[in-house]
Coordinates of C-alpha atoms in Angstrom, one line a residue:
L1 CA 0.0 0.0 0.0
V2 CA 2.8 2.4 0.8
L3 CA 4.5 1.7 -2.6
F4 CA 1.3 1.9 -4.5
G5 CA 0.2 5.1 -2.7
S6 CA 3.6 6.7 -3.3
V7 CA 3.3 6.2 -7.1
L8 CA -0.3 7.4 -7.2
W9 CA 0.5 10.4 -5.1
R10 CA 3.3 11.5 -7.4
L11 CA 1.1 11.1 -10.4
N12 CA -1.5 13.4 -8.8
F13 CA 1.2 15.9 -7.9
F14 CA 2.6 16.1 -11.4
G15 CA -1.0 15.9 -12.9
L16 CA -3.5 17.8 -10.8
G17 CA -1.0 19.9 -8.9
Y18 CA 0.7 21.0 -12.1
A19 CA -2.6 21.8 -13.9
I20 CA -3.7 24.0 -11.0
F21 CA -0.4 25.8 -11.1
R22 CA -0.9 26.5 -14.8
L23 CA -4.4 27.9 -14.2
T24 CA -3.6 30.1 -11.2
S25 CA -0.1 31.2 -12.1
D26 CA 0.2 31.2 -15.9
L27 CA -3.4 32.0 -16.8
E28 CA -4.6 34.1 -13.9
R29 CA -1.2 35.6 -13.0
L30 CA -1.8 35.4 -9.3
P31 CA 1.2 36.7 -7.3
F32 CA 1.8 33.8 -4.8
P33 CA 3.3 36.3 -2.3
L34 CA 4.8 33.8 0.1
S35 CA 6.5 31.5 -2.5
S36 CA 9.6 33.7 -2.6
I37 CA 10.4 32.8 1.0
A38 CA 11.1 29.2 0.2
A39 CA 12.8 30.3 -3.0
E40 CA 15.2 32.5 -1.0
G41 CA 16.2 29.6 1.3
A42 CA 16.8 27.3 -1.7
T43 CA 18.9 29.9 -3.4
A44 CA 21.0 30.4 -0.3
L45 CA 21.9 26.6 -0.3
A46 CA 22.7 26.6 -4.0
E47 CA 24.7 29.8 -4.0
S48 CA 28.5 29.8 -4.0
P49 CA 30.2 31.8 -1.3
D50 CA 32.2 33.5 -4.0
E51 CA 29.2 35.0 -5.7
K52 CA 28.1 38.6 -5.4
E53 CA 25.0 37.8 -3.4
S54 CA 27.0 36.1 -0.6
W55 CA 24.8 37.7 2.0
R56 CA 22.6 34.6 1.8
W57 CA 25.5 32.5 3.0
R58 CA 26.1 34.8 5.9
A59 CA 22.4 34.8 6.9
F60 CA 22.2 31.0 6.4
S61 CA 25.4 30.5 8.5
V62 CA 24.1 32.7 11.4
G63 CA 20.8 30.7 11.4
S64 CA 22.8 27.4 11.3
M65 CA 24.8 28.3 14.4
I66 CA 21.7 29.4 16.3
G67 CA 20.1 26.1 15.3
L68 CA 23.1 24.1 16.4
G69 CA 23.2 25.8 19.8
F70 CA 19.5 25.5 20.4
G71 CA 19.4 21.9 19.1
L72 CA 22.2 20.9 21.5
L73 CA 20.1 22.2 24.4
Y74 CA 16.7 21.2 23.3
I75 CA 17.4 17.9 21.5
G76 CA 20.9 16.8 22.2
L77 CA 21.0 17.0 26.0
P78 CA 17.9 14.9 26.6
T79 CA 18.9 12.3 24.0
I80 CA 22.4 11.8 25.3
T81 CA 21.5 11.8 29.0
G82 CA 18.6 9.4 28.3
L83 CA 21.2 6.9 27.1
I84 CA 23.3 7.3 30.2
F85 CA 20.8 7.8 33.0
A86 CA 17.5 6.1 33.9
A87 CA 15.6 9.1 32.7
P88 CA 16.7 11.9 30.3
V89 CA 17.7 15.4 31.6
A90 CA 15.8 18.2 29.9
L91 CA 16.4 21.8 30.7
L92 CA 13.5 22.8 28.4
P93 CA 10.3 20.6 28.7
I94 CA 9.4 18.5 25.7
P95 CA 6.9 18.9 24.2
W96 CA 5.7 21.6 26.6
A97 CA 5.3 22.8 30.2
D98 CA 1.7 22.2 31.4
F99 CA 0.1 24.6 33.8
T100 CA -3.5 23.6 33.3
V101 CA -3.9 21.6 36.5
K102 CA -2.2 24.2 38.7
A103 CA -4.5 26.9 37.5
Q104 CA -7.8 24.9 37.7
N105 CA -8.9 26.5 40.9
V106 CA -8.9 29.9 39.3
L107 CA -9.5 29.0 35.6
P108 CA -11.3 25.7 35.4
S109 CA -11.1 24.0 32.0
A110 CA -8.8 26.7 30.6
L111 CA -5.9 25.4 28.4
L112 CA -2.6 26.6 29.8
N113 CA 0.8 25.4 28.4
M114 CA 4.0 26.8 27.2
T115 CA 6.3 25.5 24.5
F116 CA 10.0 26.4 24.1
D117 CA 10.7 25.8 20.5
L118 CA 12.8 28.7 19.1
G119 CA 11.9 27.6 15.6
T120 CA 8.3 28.6 16.2
V121 CA 9.5 32.1 17.1
I122 CA 11.5 32.3 13.9
W123 CA 8.6 31.1 11.9
G124 CA 6.4 33.8 13.5
M125 CA 8.8 36.3 11.9
V126 CA 8.0 34.9 8.4
V127 CA 4.2 34.2 8.5
P128 CA 1.8 37.1 7.8
F129 CA 1.8 39.3 10.9
W130 CA -1.9 39.7 11.4
A131 CA -2.5 35.9 11.0
A132 CA -0.2 35.3 13.9
I133 CA -1.9 38.0 16.0
G134 CA -5.3 36.8 15.1
G135 CA -4.5 33.2 16.0
F136 CA -3.1 34.2 19.4
A137 CA -6.1 36.5 20.1
A138 CA -8.6 33.8 19.3
C139 CA -6.7 31.3 21.4
V140 CA -6.7 33.6 24.4
A141 CA -10.4 34.5 23.9
T142 CA -11.5 30.9 23.6
S143 CA -9.1 28.6 25.5
I144 CA -8.3 30.9 28.4
V145 CA -11.2 33.4 28.8
A146 CA -14.3 31.6 27.4
N147 CA -13.6 28.0 28.7
P148 CA -13.9 28.9 32.4
I149 CA -17.2 30.8 31.7
L150 CA -18.6 27.9 29.6
Q151 CA -17.6 25.5 32.4
H152 CA -19.5 27.6 34.9
L153 CA -22.5 27.4 32.6
G154 CA -22.3 23.6 32.5
M155 CA -21.2 23.3 28.9
F156 CA -18.4 20.9 29.6
P157 CA -19.9 17.8 31.2
S158 CA -17.0 15.6 30.2
W159 CA -14.4 17.8 31.9
R160 CA -13.1 16.7 35.3
K161 CA -10.8 18.6 37.7
G162 CA -7.3 17.3 37.5
M163 CA -7.2 16.9 33.7
A164 CA -4.0 17.9 32.0
V165 CA -4.0 20.2 28.9
L166 CA -4.5 17.4 26.3
P167 CA -7.5 15.7 28.0
T168 CA -8.9 19.1 28.8
Q169 CA -8.7 20.1 25.2
L170 CA -10.3 16.8 24.1
A171 CA -13.2 17.2 26.6
T172 CA -13.9 20.8 25.7
W173 CA -13.6 20.1 22.0
F174 CA -16.2 17.3 21.9
D175 CA -18.5 19.0 24.4
F176 CA -18.7 22.4 22.7
W177 CA -15.9 23.5 20.3
L178 CA -16.3 20.8 17.7
S179 CA -19.6 22.0 16.5
I180 CA -18.5 25.7 16.8
G181 CA -15.4 24.8 14.8
I182 CA -17.4 23.2 12.0
G183 CA -19.5 26.3 11.7
V184 CA -16.5 28.6 11.6
A185 CA -14.7 26.4 9.0
L186 CA -17.9 26.5 6.9
A187 CA -17.7 30.3 7.1
V188 CA -14.1 30.1 5.8
A189 CA -15.3 27.9 2.9
T190 CA -18.1 30.4 2.1
V191 CA -15.6 33.2 2.0
G192 CA -13.3 31.2 -0.3
L193 CA -16.2 30.4 -2.7
W194 CA -17.3 34.0 -2.6
A195 CA -13.8 35.2 -3.5
L196 CA -13.7 32.7 -6.4
V197 CA -17.1 33.9 -7.8
K198 CA -16.1 37.5 -7.5
A199 CA -12.8 36.9 -9.2
F200 CA -14.5 35.3 -12.2
R201 CA -17.0 38.1 -12.4
K202 CA -14.1 40.5 -12.6
R203 CA -12.3 38.7 -15.4
G204 CA -11.1 41.0 -18.1
M205 CA -11.0 44.0 -15.8
K206 CA -7.9 45.8 -14.7
P207 CA -5.8 43.4 -12.6
G208 CA -5.9 44.0 -8.8
K209 CA -3.1 44.9 -6.6
Q210 CA 0.0 42.7 -7.1
L211 CA 1.3 41.8 -3.6
T212 CA 4.9 41.2 -2.5
D213 CA 5.8 38.9 0.3
I214 CA 6.6 42.0 2.4
D215 CA 3.1 43.4 1.8
V216 CA 1.6 40.1 3.0
I217 CA 3.8 39.6 6.0
M218 CA 3.3 43.2 7.2
G219 CA -0.4 43.0 6.6
R220 CA -0.8 46.0 4.2
E221 CA -3.3 44.5 1.9
G222 CA -6.4 45.5 3.9
T223 CA -9.4 43.4 3.0
L224 CA -9.7 40.6 0.6
D225 CA -11.8 42.9 -1.6
A226 CA -8.6 44.9 -2.5
I227 CA -6.9 41.9 -4.0
V228 CA -9.5 39.4 -5.0
A229 CA -9.5 40.7 -8.6
G230 CA -5.8 40.2 -8.9
G231 CA -4.3 38.6 -11.9
G232 CA -5.6 37.9 -15.4
G233 CA -4.3 38.3 -18.9
G234 CA -2.2 35.2 -18.9
S235 CA -2.0 32.3 -21.3
L236 CA -2.2 28.5 -21.1
A237 CA 0.3 28.1 -24.0
T238 CA 3.0 25.6 -22.9
P239 CA 6.3 27.5 -22.1
K240 CA 9.3 26.2 -23.9
E241 CA 12.2 26.9 -21.5
R242 CA 10.7 25.9 -18.2
G243 CA 10.5 22.2 -18.7
D244 CA 6.7 22.0 -18.8
W245 CA 4.7 19.1 -20.2
P246 CA 1.4 19.4 -22.1
L247 CA -1.8 19.8 -20.0
W248 CA -3.3 16.7 -21.7
S249 CA -0.6 14.6 -20.1
A250 CA -1.2 16.2 -16.7
A251 CA -4.9 15.3 -17.1
L252 CA -4.0 11.8 -18.1
M253 CA -1.7 11.4 -15.0
F254 CA -4.5 12.7 -12.8
G255 CA -7.1 10.4 -14.3
V256 CA -4.8 7.3 -13.9
S257 CA -3.9 8.2 -10.4
T258 CA -7.6 8.7 -9.3
L259 CA -8.7 5.5 -11.0
G260 CA -5.9 3.7 -9.1
Y261 CA -7.1 5.1 -5.8
V262 CA -10.7 4.1 -6.6
W263 CA -9.7 0.6 -7.6
I264 CA -7.6 -0.1 -4.6
C265 CA -10.1 1.4 -2.2
H266 CA -13.0 -0.6 -3.7
Y267 CA -10.8 -3.7 -3.6
L268 CA -10.1 -3.3 0.1
V269 CA -13.6 -2.1 1.2
P270 CA -16.0 -3.5 -1.4
G271 CA -19.1 -2.5 0.6
F272 CA -18.5 1.2 0.4
P273 CA -20.4 3.0 -2.4
V274 CA -18.2 3.3 -5.5
W275 CA -20.0 6.4 -6.7
M276 CA -18.7 8.3 -3.6
L277 CA -15.1 7.3 -4.4
F278 CA -15.6 8.8 -8.0
F279 CA -17.1 11.9 -6.5
Y280 CA -14.2 12.3 -4.1
G281 CA -11.6 11.9 -6.8
F282 CA -13.0 13.5 -9.9
I283 CA -15.2 16.3 -8.5
W284 CA -14.4 17.2 -4.9
T285 CA -10.6 17.0 -5.0
P286 CA -10.0 19.2 -8.1
L287 CA -12.7 21.7 -7.0
T288 CA -11.5 22.3 -3.5
S289 CA -7.8 22.2 -4.6
Y290 CA -8.5 24.9 -7.1
I291 CA -10.4 27.1 -4.7
S292 CA -7.7 26.8 -2.0
A293 CA -4.9 27.4 -4.6
R294 CA -6.6 30.6 -5.7
L295 CA -6.5 31.9 -2.1
I296 CA -2.9 30.7 -1.7
G297 CA -2.1 32.6 -4.9
L298 CA -3.8 35.8 -3.6
T299 CA -3.0 35.8 0.1
G300 CA -0.6 33.0 0.9
T301 CA -3.2 31.1 2.9
G302 CA -5.6 28.4 1.6
I303 CA -8.8 26.9 3.0
A304 CA -10.0 23.4 3.9
I305 CA -13.6 22.6 4.0
P306 CA -13.9 20.5 7.2
Y307 CA -15.2 17.1 8.0
V308 CA -16.1 16.2 4.4
K309 CA -14.8 12.7 4.9
E310 CA -16.4 12.2 8.3
G311 CA -19.8 13.6 7.1
S312 CA -19.8 11.6 3.9
F313 CA -19.0 8.4 5.8
L314 CA -22.0 9.0 8.0
L315 CA -24.4 9.9 5.2
S316 CA -23.3 6.8 3.2
G317 CA -24.8 4.5 5.8
Y318 CA -21.7 2.3 5.8
K319 CA -21.0 0.3 8.9
G320 CA -17.4 -0.7 9.9
V321 CA -14.1 1.0 10.8
D322 CA -12.2 -0.3 7.8
I323 CA -13.2 2.6 5.5
W324 CA -11.3 5.0 7.9
F325 CA -8.0 3.3 7.0
A326 CA -8.7 2.9 3.3
P327 CA -6.8 5.2 0.8
I328 CA -9.8 7.1 -0.4
P329 CA -9.1 9.7 -3.2
L330 CA -9.9 12.7 -1.1
Q331 CA -6.9 15.0 -1.2
D332 CA -5.9 18.7 -1.4
F333 CA -3.2 19.6 -3.9
S334 CA -3.6 23.4 -3.7
W335 CA -0.1 23.6 -2.1
A336 CA 1.4 22.1 -5.2
A337 CA 0.7 25.3 -7.1
A338 CA 2.9 27.3 -4.6
F339 CA 5.6 24.6 -5.0
F340 CA 5.7 24.9 -8.8
R341 CA 5.9 28.7 -8.4
Q342 CA 8.9 28.2 -6.1
F343 CA 10.5 26.0 -8.7
E344 CA 9.9 28.7 -11.3
L345 CA 11.4 31.4 -9.1
T346 CA 14.6 29.4 -8.6
K347 CA 14.7 28.7 -12.3
T348 CA 14.5 24.9 -11.7
K349 CA 13.3 23.0 -14.7
F350 CA 10.2 21.0 -14.0
T351 CA 11.6 18.0 -15.7
S352 CA 14.4 18.0 -13.2
I353 CA 11.8 17.6 -10.4
I354 CA 10.6 14.4 -12.1
K355 CA 14.1 13.1 -12.4
A356 CA 14.8 13.9 -8.7
E357 CA 11.6 12.1 -7.7
L358 CA 12.5 9.0 -9.8
L359 CA 15.8 8.9 -8.0
M360 CA 14.6 9.7 -4.6
M361 CA 11.5 7.5 -4.3
P362 CA 13.1 4.0 -4.4
I363 CA 15.9 5.2 -2.0
S364 CA 13.4 6.7 0.5
L365 CA 11.1 3.7 0.4
I366 CA 13.8 1.2 1.0
C367 CA 15.5 3.3 3.7
S368 CA 12.2 4.1 5.4
F369 CA 11.3 0.4 5.8
V370 CA 14.7 -0.4 7.2
F371 CA 14.7 2.5 9.7
W372 CA 11.1 1.8 10.7
A373 CA 11.9 -1.8 11.6
F374 CA 15.1 -0.7 13.3
L375 CA 13.5 2.0 15.4
W376 CA 10.6 -0.1 16.5
H377 CA 13.0 -2.7 17.9
L378 CA 15.2 -0.3 19.8
V379 CA 12.8 0.8 22.6
A380 CA 9.1 0.9 23.2
I381 CA 7.2 3.6 21.4
P382 CA 5.7 5.6 23.0
S383 CA 8.0 5.7 26.1
Y384 CA 10.2 8.1 28.0
A385 CA 12.7 7.9 25.2
F386 CA 10.2 9.6 22.9
P387 CA 8.6 12.4 25.0
F388 CA 6.5 13.9 22.3
A389 CA 5.1 10.6 21.2
D390 CA 4.6 9.6 24.9
T391 CA 2.5 12.8 25.4
V392 CA 0.6 13.2 22.1
W393 CA 0.1 9.7 20.7
P394 CA -2.4 8.6 23.3
F395 CA -4.4 11.7 22.7
N396 CA -4.4 11.3 19.0
A397 CA -5.5 7.6 19.4
I398 CA -8.4 8.6 21.6
N399 CA -9.4 11.4 19.2
Q400 CA -9.3 9.1 16.2
S401 CA -11.2 6.3 17.9
L402 CA -14.0 8.8 18.8
F403 CA -14.4 9.7 15.1
M404 CA -14.4 6.0 14.1
T405 CA -17.3 5.2 16.3
A406 CA -19.5 7.1 13.9
T407 CA -19.6 4.1 11.5
S408 CA -19.3 1.3 14.0
E409 CA -22.1 -0.4 15.9
G410 CA -23.1 0.9 19.3
R411 CA -22.7 4.4 20.7
S412 CA -21.4 7.1 18.2
W413 CA -19.5 9.8 20.0
L414 CA -19.1 11.9 16.9
I415 CA -22.9 12.1 16.2
E416 CA -23.5 13.0 19.8
A417 CA -20.9 15.7 19.7
I418 CA -22.2 17.4 16.6
R419 CA -25.1 19.9 17.4
G420 CA -26.9 21.8 14.7
P421 CA -27.6 25.0 16.7
M422 CA -23.9 25.3 17.7
I423 CA -22.8 24.8 14.1
L424 CA -25.2 27.6 13.0
A425 CA -23.8 29.8 15.8
G426 CA -20.2 29.1 14.7
Y427 CA -21.1 29.9 11.1
V428 CA -22.9 33.1 11.9
G429 CA -20.1 34.2 14.3
G430 CA -17.5 33.4 11.6
M431 CA -19.3 35.3 8.9
G432 CA -20.0 38.2 11.3
L433 CA -16.3 38.4 12.1
Y434 CA -15.4 38.5 8.5
G435 CA -18.0 41.1 7.7
L436 CA -16.8 43.3 10.7
L437 CA -13.2 43.1 9.6
A438 CA -14.2 44.0 6.0
W439 CA -16.3 46.9 7.1
L440 CA -13.5 48.2 9.3
K441 CA -11.0 47.6 6.5
W442 CA -8.8 45.7 8.9
P443 CA -6.4 43.0 7.6
I444 CA -8.2 39.9 6.5
F445 CA -5.5 37.7 7.9
L446 CA -6.9 38.4 11.3
F447 CA -9.9 36.3 10.2
Y448 CA -7.8 33.4 8.9
G449 CA -5.6 33.5 12.0
A450 CA -8.6 33.5 14.4
V451 CA -10.1 30.4 12.7
G452 CA -6.9 28.4 13.5
G453 CA -6.8 29.7 17.1
V454 CA -10.2 28.5 18.3
N455 CA -9.7 26.3 21.5
A456 CA -6.0 25.9 20.6
M457 CA -3.3 25.3 23.2
P458 CA -1.7 28.7 23.8
G459 CA 2.0 27.6 23.7
G460 CA 2.4 27.6 19.9
P461 CA 0.2 30.7 19.1
F462 CA 2.0 32.7 21.8
L463 CA 5.5 32.0 20.2
L464 CA 4.2 32.7 16.7
A465 CA 2.8 36.1 17.9
L466 CA 6.0 36.8 19.8
G467 CA 8.1 36.2 16.7
A468 CA 5.7 38.3 14.6
I469 CA 6.0 41.2 17.0
L470 CA 9.7 41.0 17.3
G471 CA 10.1 40.8 13.5
R472 CA 7.8 43.8 12.8
F473 CA 8.6 46.2 15.6
V474 CA 12.2 45.3 16.5
F475 CA 14.2 43.7 13.7
A476 CA 12.4 45.3 10.7
K477 CA 13.1 48.8 12.2
R478 CA 16.6 47.9 13.1
F479 CA 17.6 46.5 9.7
G480 CA 15.0 48.0 7.4
E481 CA 11.9 46.2 6.2
E482 CA 13.1 45.1 2.8
K483 CA 16.4 43.9 4.1
W484 CA 15.0 42.1 7.1
F485 CA 12.3 40.3 5.2
R486 CA 14.9 39.1 2.7
Y487 CA 17.2 37.9 5.4
I488 CA 14.9 36.2 7.8
P489 CA 13.6 33.4 5.4
V490 CA 17.3 32.4 4.7
T491 CA 18.1 32.6 8.4
G492 CA 15.2 30.4 9.2
A493 CA 16.3 27.9 6.7
G494 CA 19.7 27.9 8.3
F495 CA 18.2 27.4 11.7
A496 CA 16.2 24.4 10.5
A497 CA 19.4 22.9 9.0
G498 CA 21.4 23.5 12.2
A499 CA 18.8 22.0 14.5
G500 CA 18.2 19.2 12.0
L501 CA 21.9 18.3 12.1
I502 CA 21.8 17.9 15.8
G503 CA 18.6 15.8 15.5
M504 CA 20.3 13.5 13.0
L505 CA 23.4 13.2 15.2
S506 CA 21.3 12.4 18.2
V507 CA 19.3 9.8 16.3
G508 CA 22.5 8.2 15.0
I509 CA 24.0 8.0 18.5
T510 CA 20.8 6.6 19.9
M511 CA 20.6 3.9 17.2
V512 CA 24.2 2.8 17.6
T513 CA 23.9 2.7 21.4
R514 CA 20.5 1.0 21.6
S515 CA 21.6 -1.7 19.1
I516 CA 24.4 -2.8 21.4
V517 CA 23.1 -5.6 23.7
T518 CA 25.0 -6.1 27.0
K519 CA 25.7 -9.8 27.7
P520 CA 26.5 -11.2 31.2
Y521 CA 29.8 -12.6 29.9

């Protein structure tokens, strides 16, 4: 299944993903404002230190040294001490410090945690400023302020005093925020569809404002109305020097891939309606991918219509949990449009990507099977040796099992958790927030950020907002906006490389040490 899925996924990437790129970038001339960030990092890695633009190497090197130092403290120390002592020594808690239980007398059912990942702070300097601020504001408003009030009103019957942050989030999510989240996400989908319709109505008119990555990060675009007409005037003629392939071949790859998914899914789960599999693959996937890709091309942020799979499984009347594990052809390839735009910005031939995938796929598959088998035999997973998995995996398993009861015999927790009036309230609240921001002409990224911050644990959103504030009000003023926002993506790529080297070194030491078995003689 892994091998089969890898081939089909790549066919869809080079088929549907490429076709969406041609429509949104070549035909509609959408700006894809955030694609230059990844392109800058790739350019820094490919650039020779002797070249004129060697500032990329300096920025990359600075980020690498910061990543090495942080990685030694955050990853290396617990890994090495875990091999020597009975329990690892961690100066910074992994994955977070939990204050939920300690604050329950004052803020019952509030989510209170703190993460210490410096990479999140750096990423906050790169993401759109108002998206980070909106996410943190919504997180505080819902997870810290609203939850104790709702608990006092009796809205969280599943919550019990003494629950840590993950069980508290699970209880509050299924008791209240799940339905609200569905409504809010439907509001996001409505906004995306409205933007698509409005853009088609304005075809042939003067192109809208062309955004740069600095415009988006600094939040200067105002409302979505100011940019939704962006683009136009392009052509679908196949470029000659970019390494493109004909659109008919992309359609053929998409069709073969989708039919492959339908066949394997029907073979594995013959009782599930086949017409729904065709609907997933040939209608829903390309439609939602295109809608989301247009928003990525305009604002840098896409949309995802929520719970389509879960809702369709319920409506199908199918009974059994096997369908939840089947490779159904329900995917979102909107991100592929931004990837191809990055390849274009770095002047990478598209045919070179195909060659790289053909070389990489067999190596990655073989090595992944080898390492999976090796790691699973080293030490129990989850366990103290893997603190993130030890904390998060049980929560994910419970959350997944609650969804799967929707198509199994007996009590369905998902059906009980979904409440129509709350979905309507979430939808009205989401549309009201969007309308208010549009009326005030405030940055629309506040809306998208707020959607992701509903009942979220505050550790991540806080660090993102901290990075956004430092980047905009400290470093941008110190170095100048244009210079800073050219440097920070490259510095962030260097940080990821430095921290990744420490992670790889730690994994290597662990694998060698754990593979040595001590004998009594």
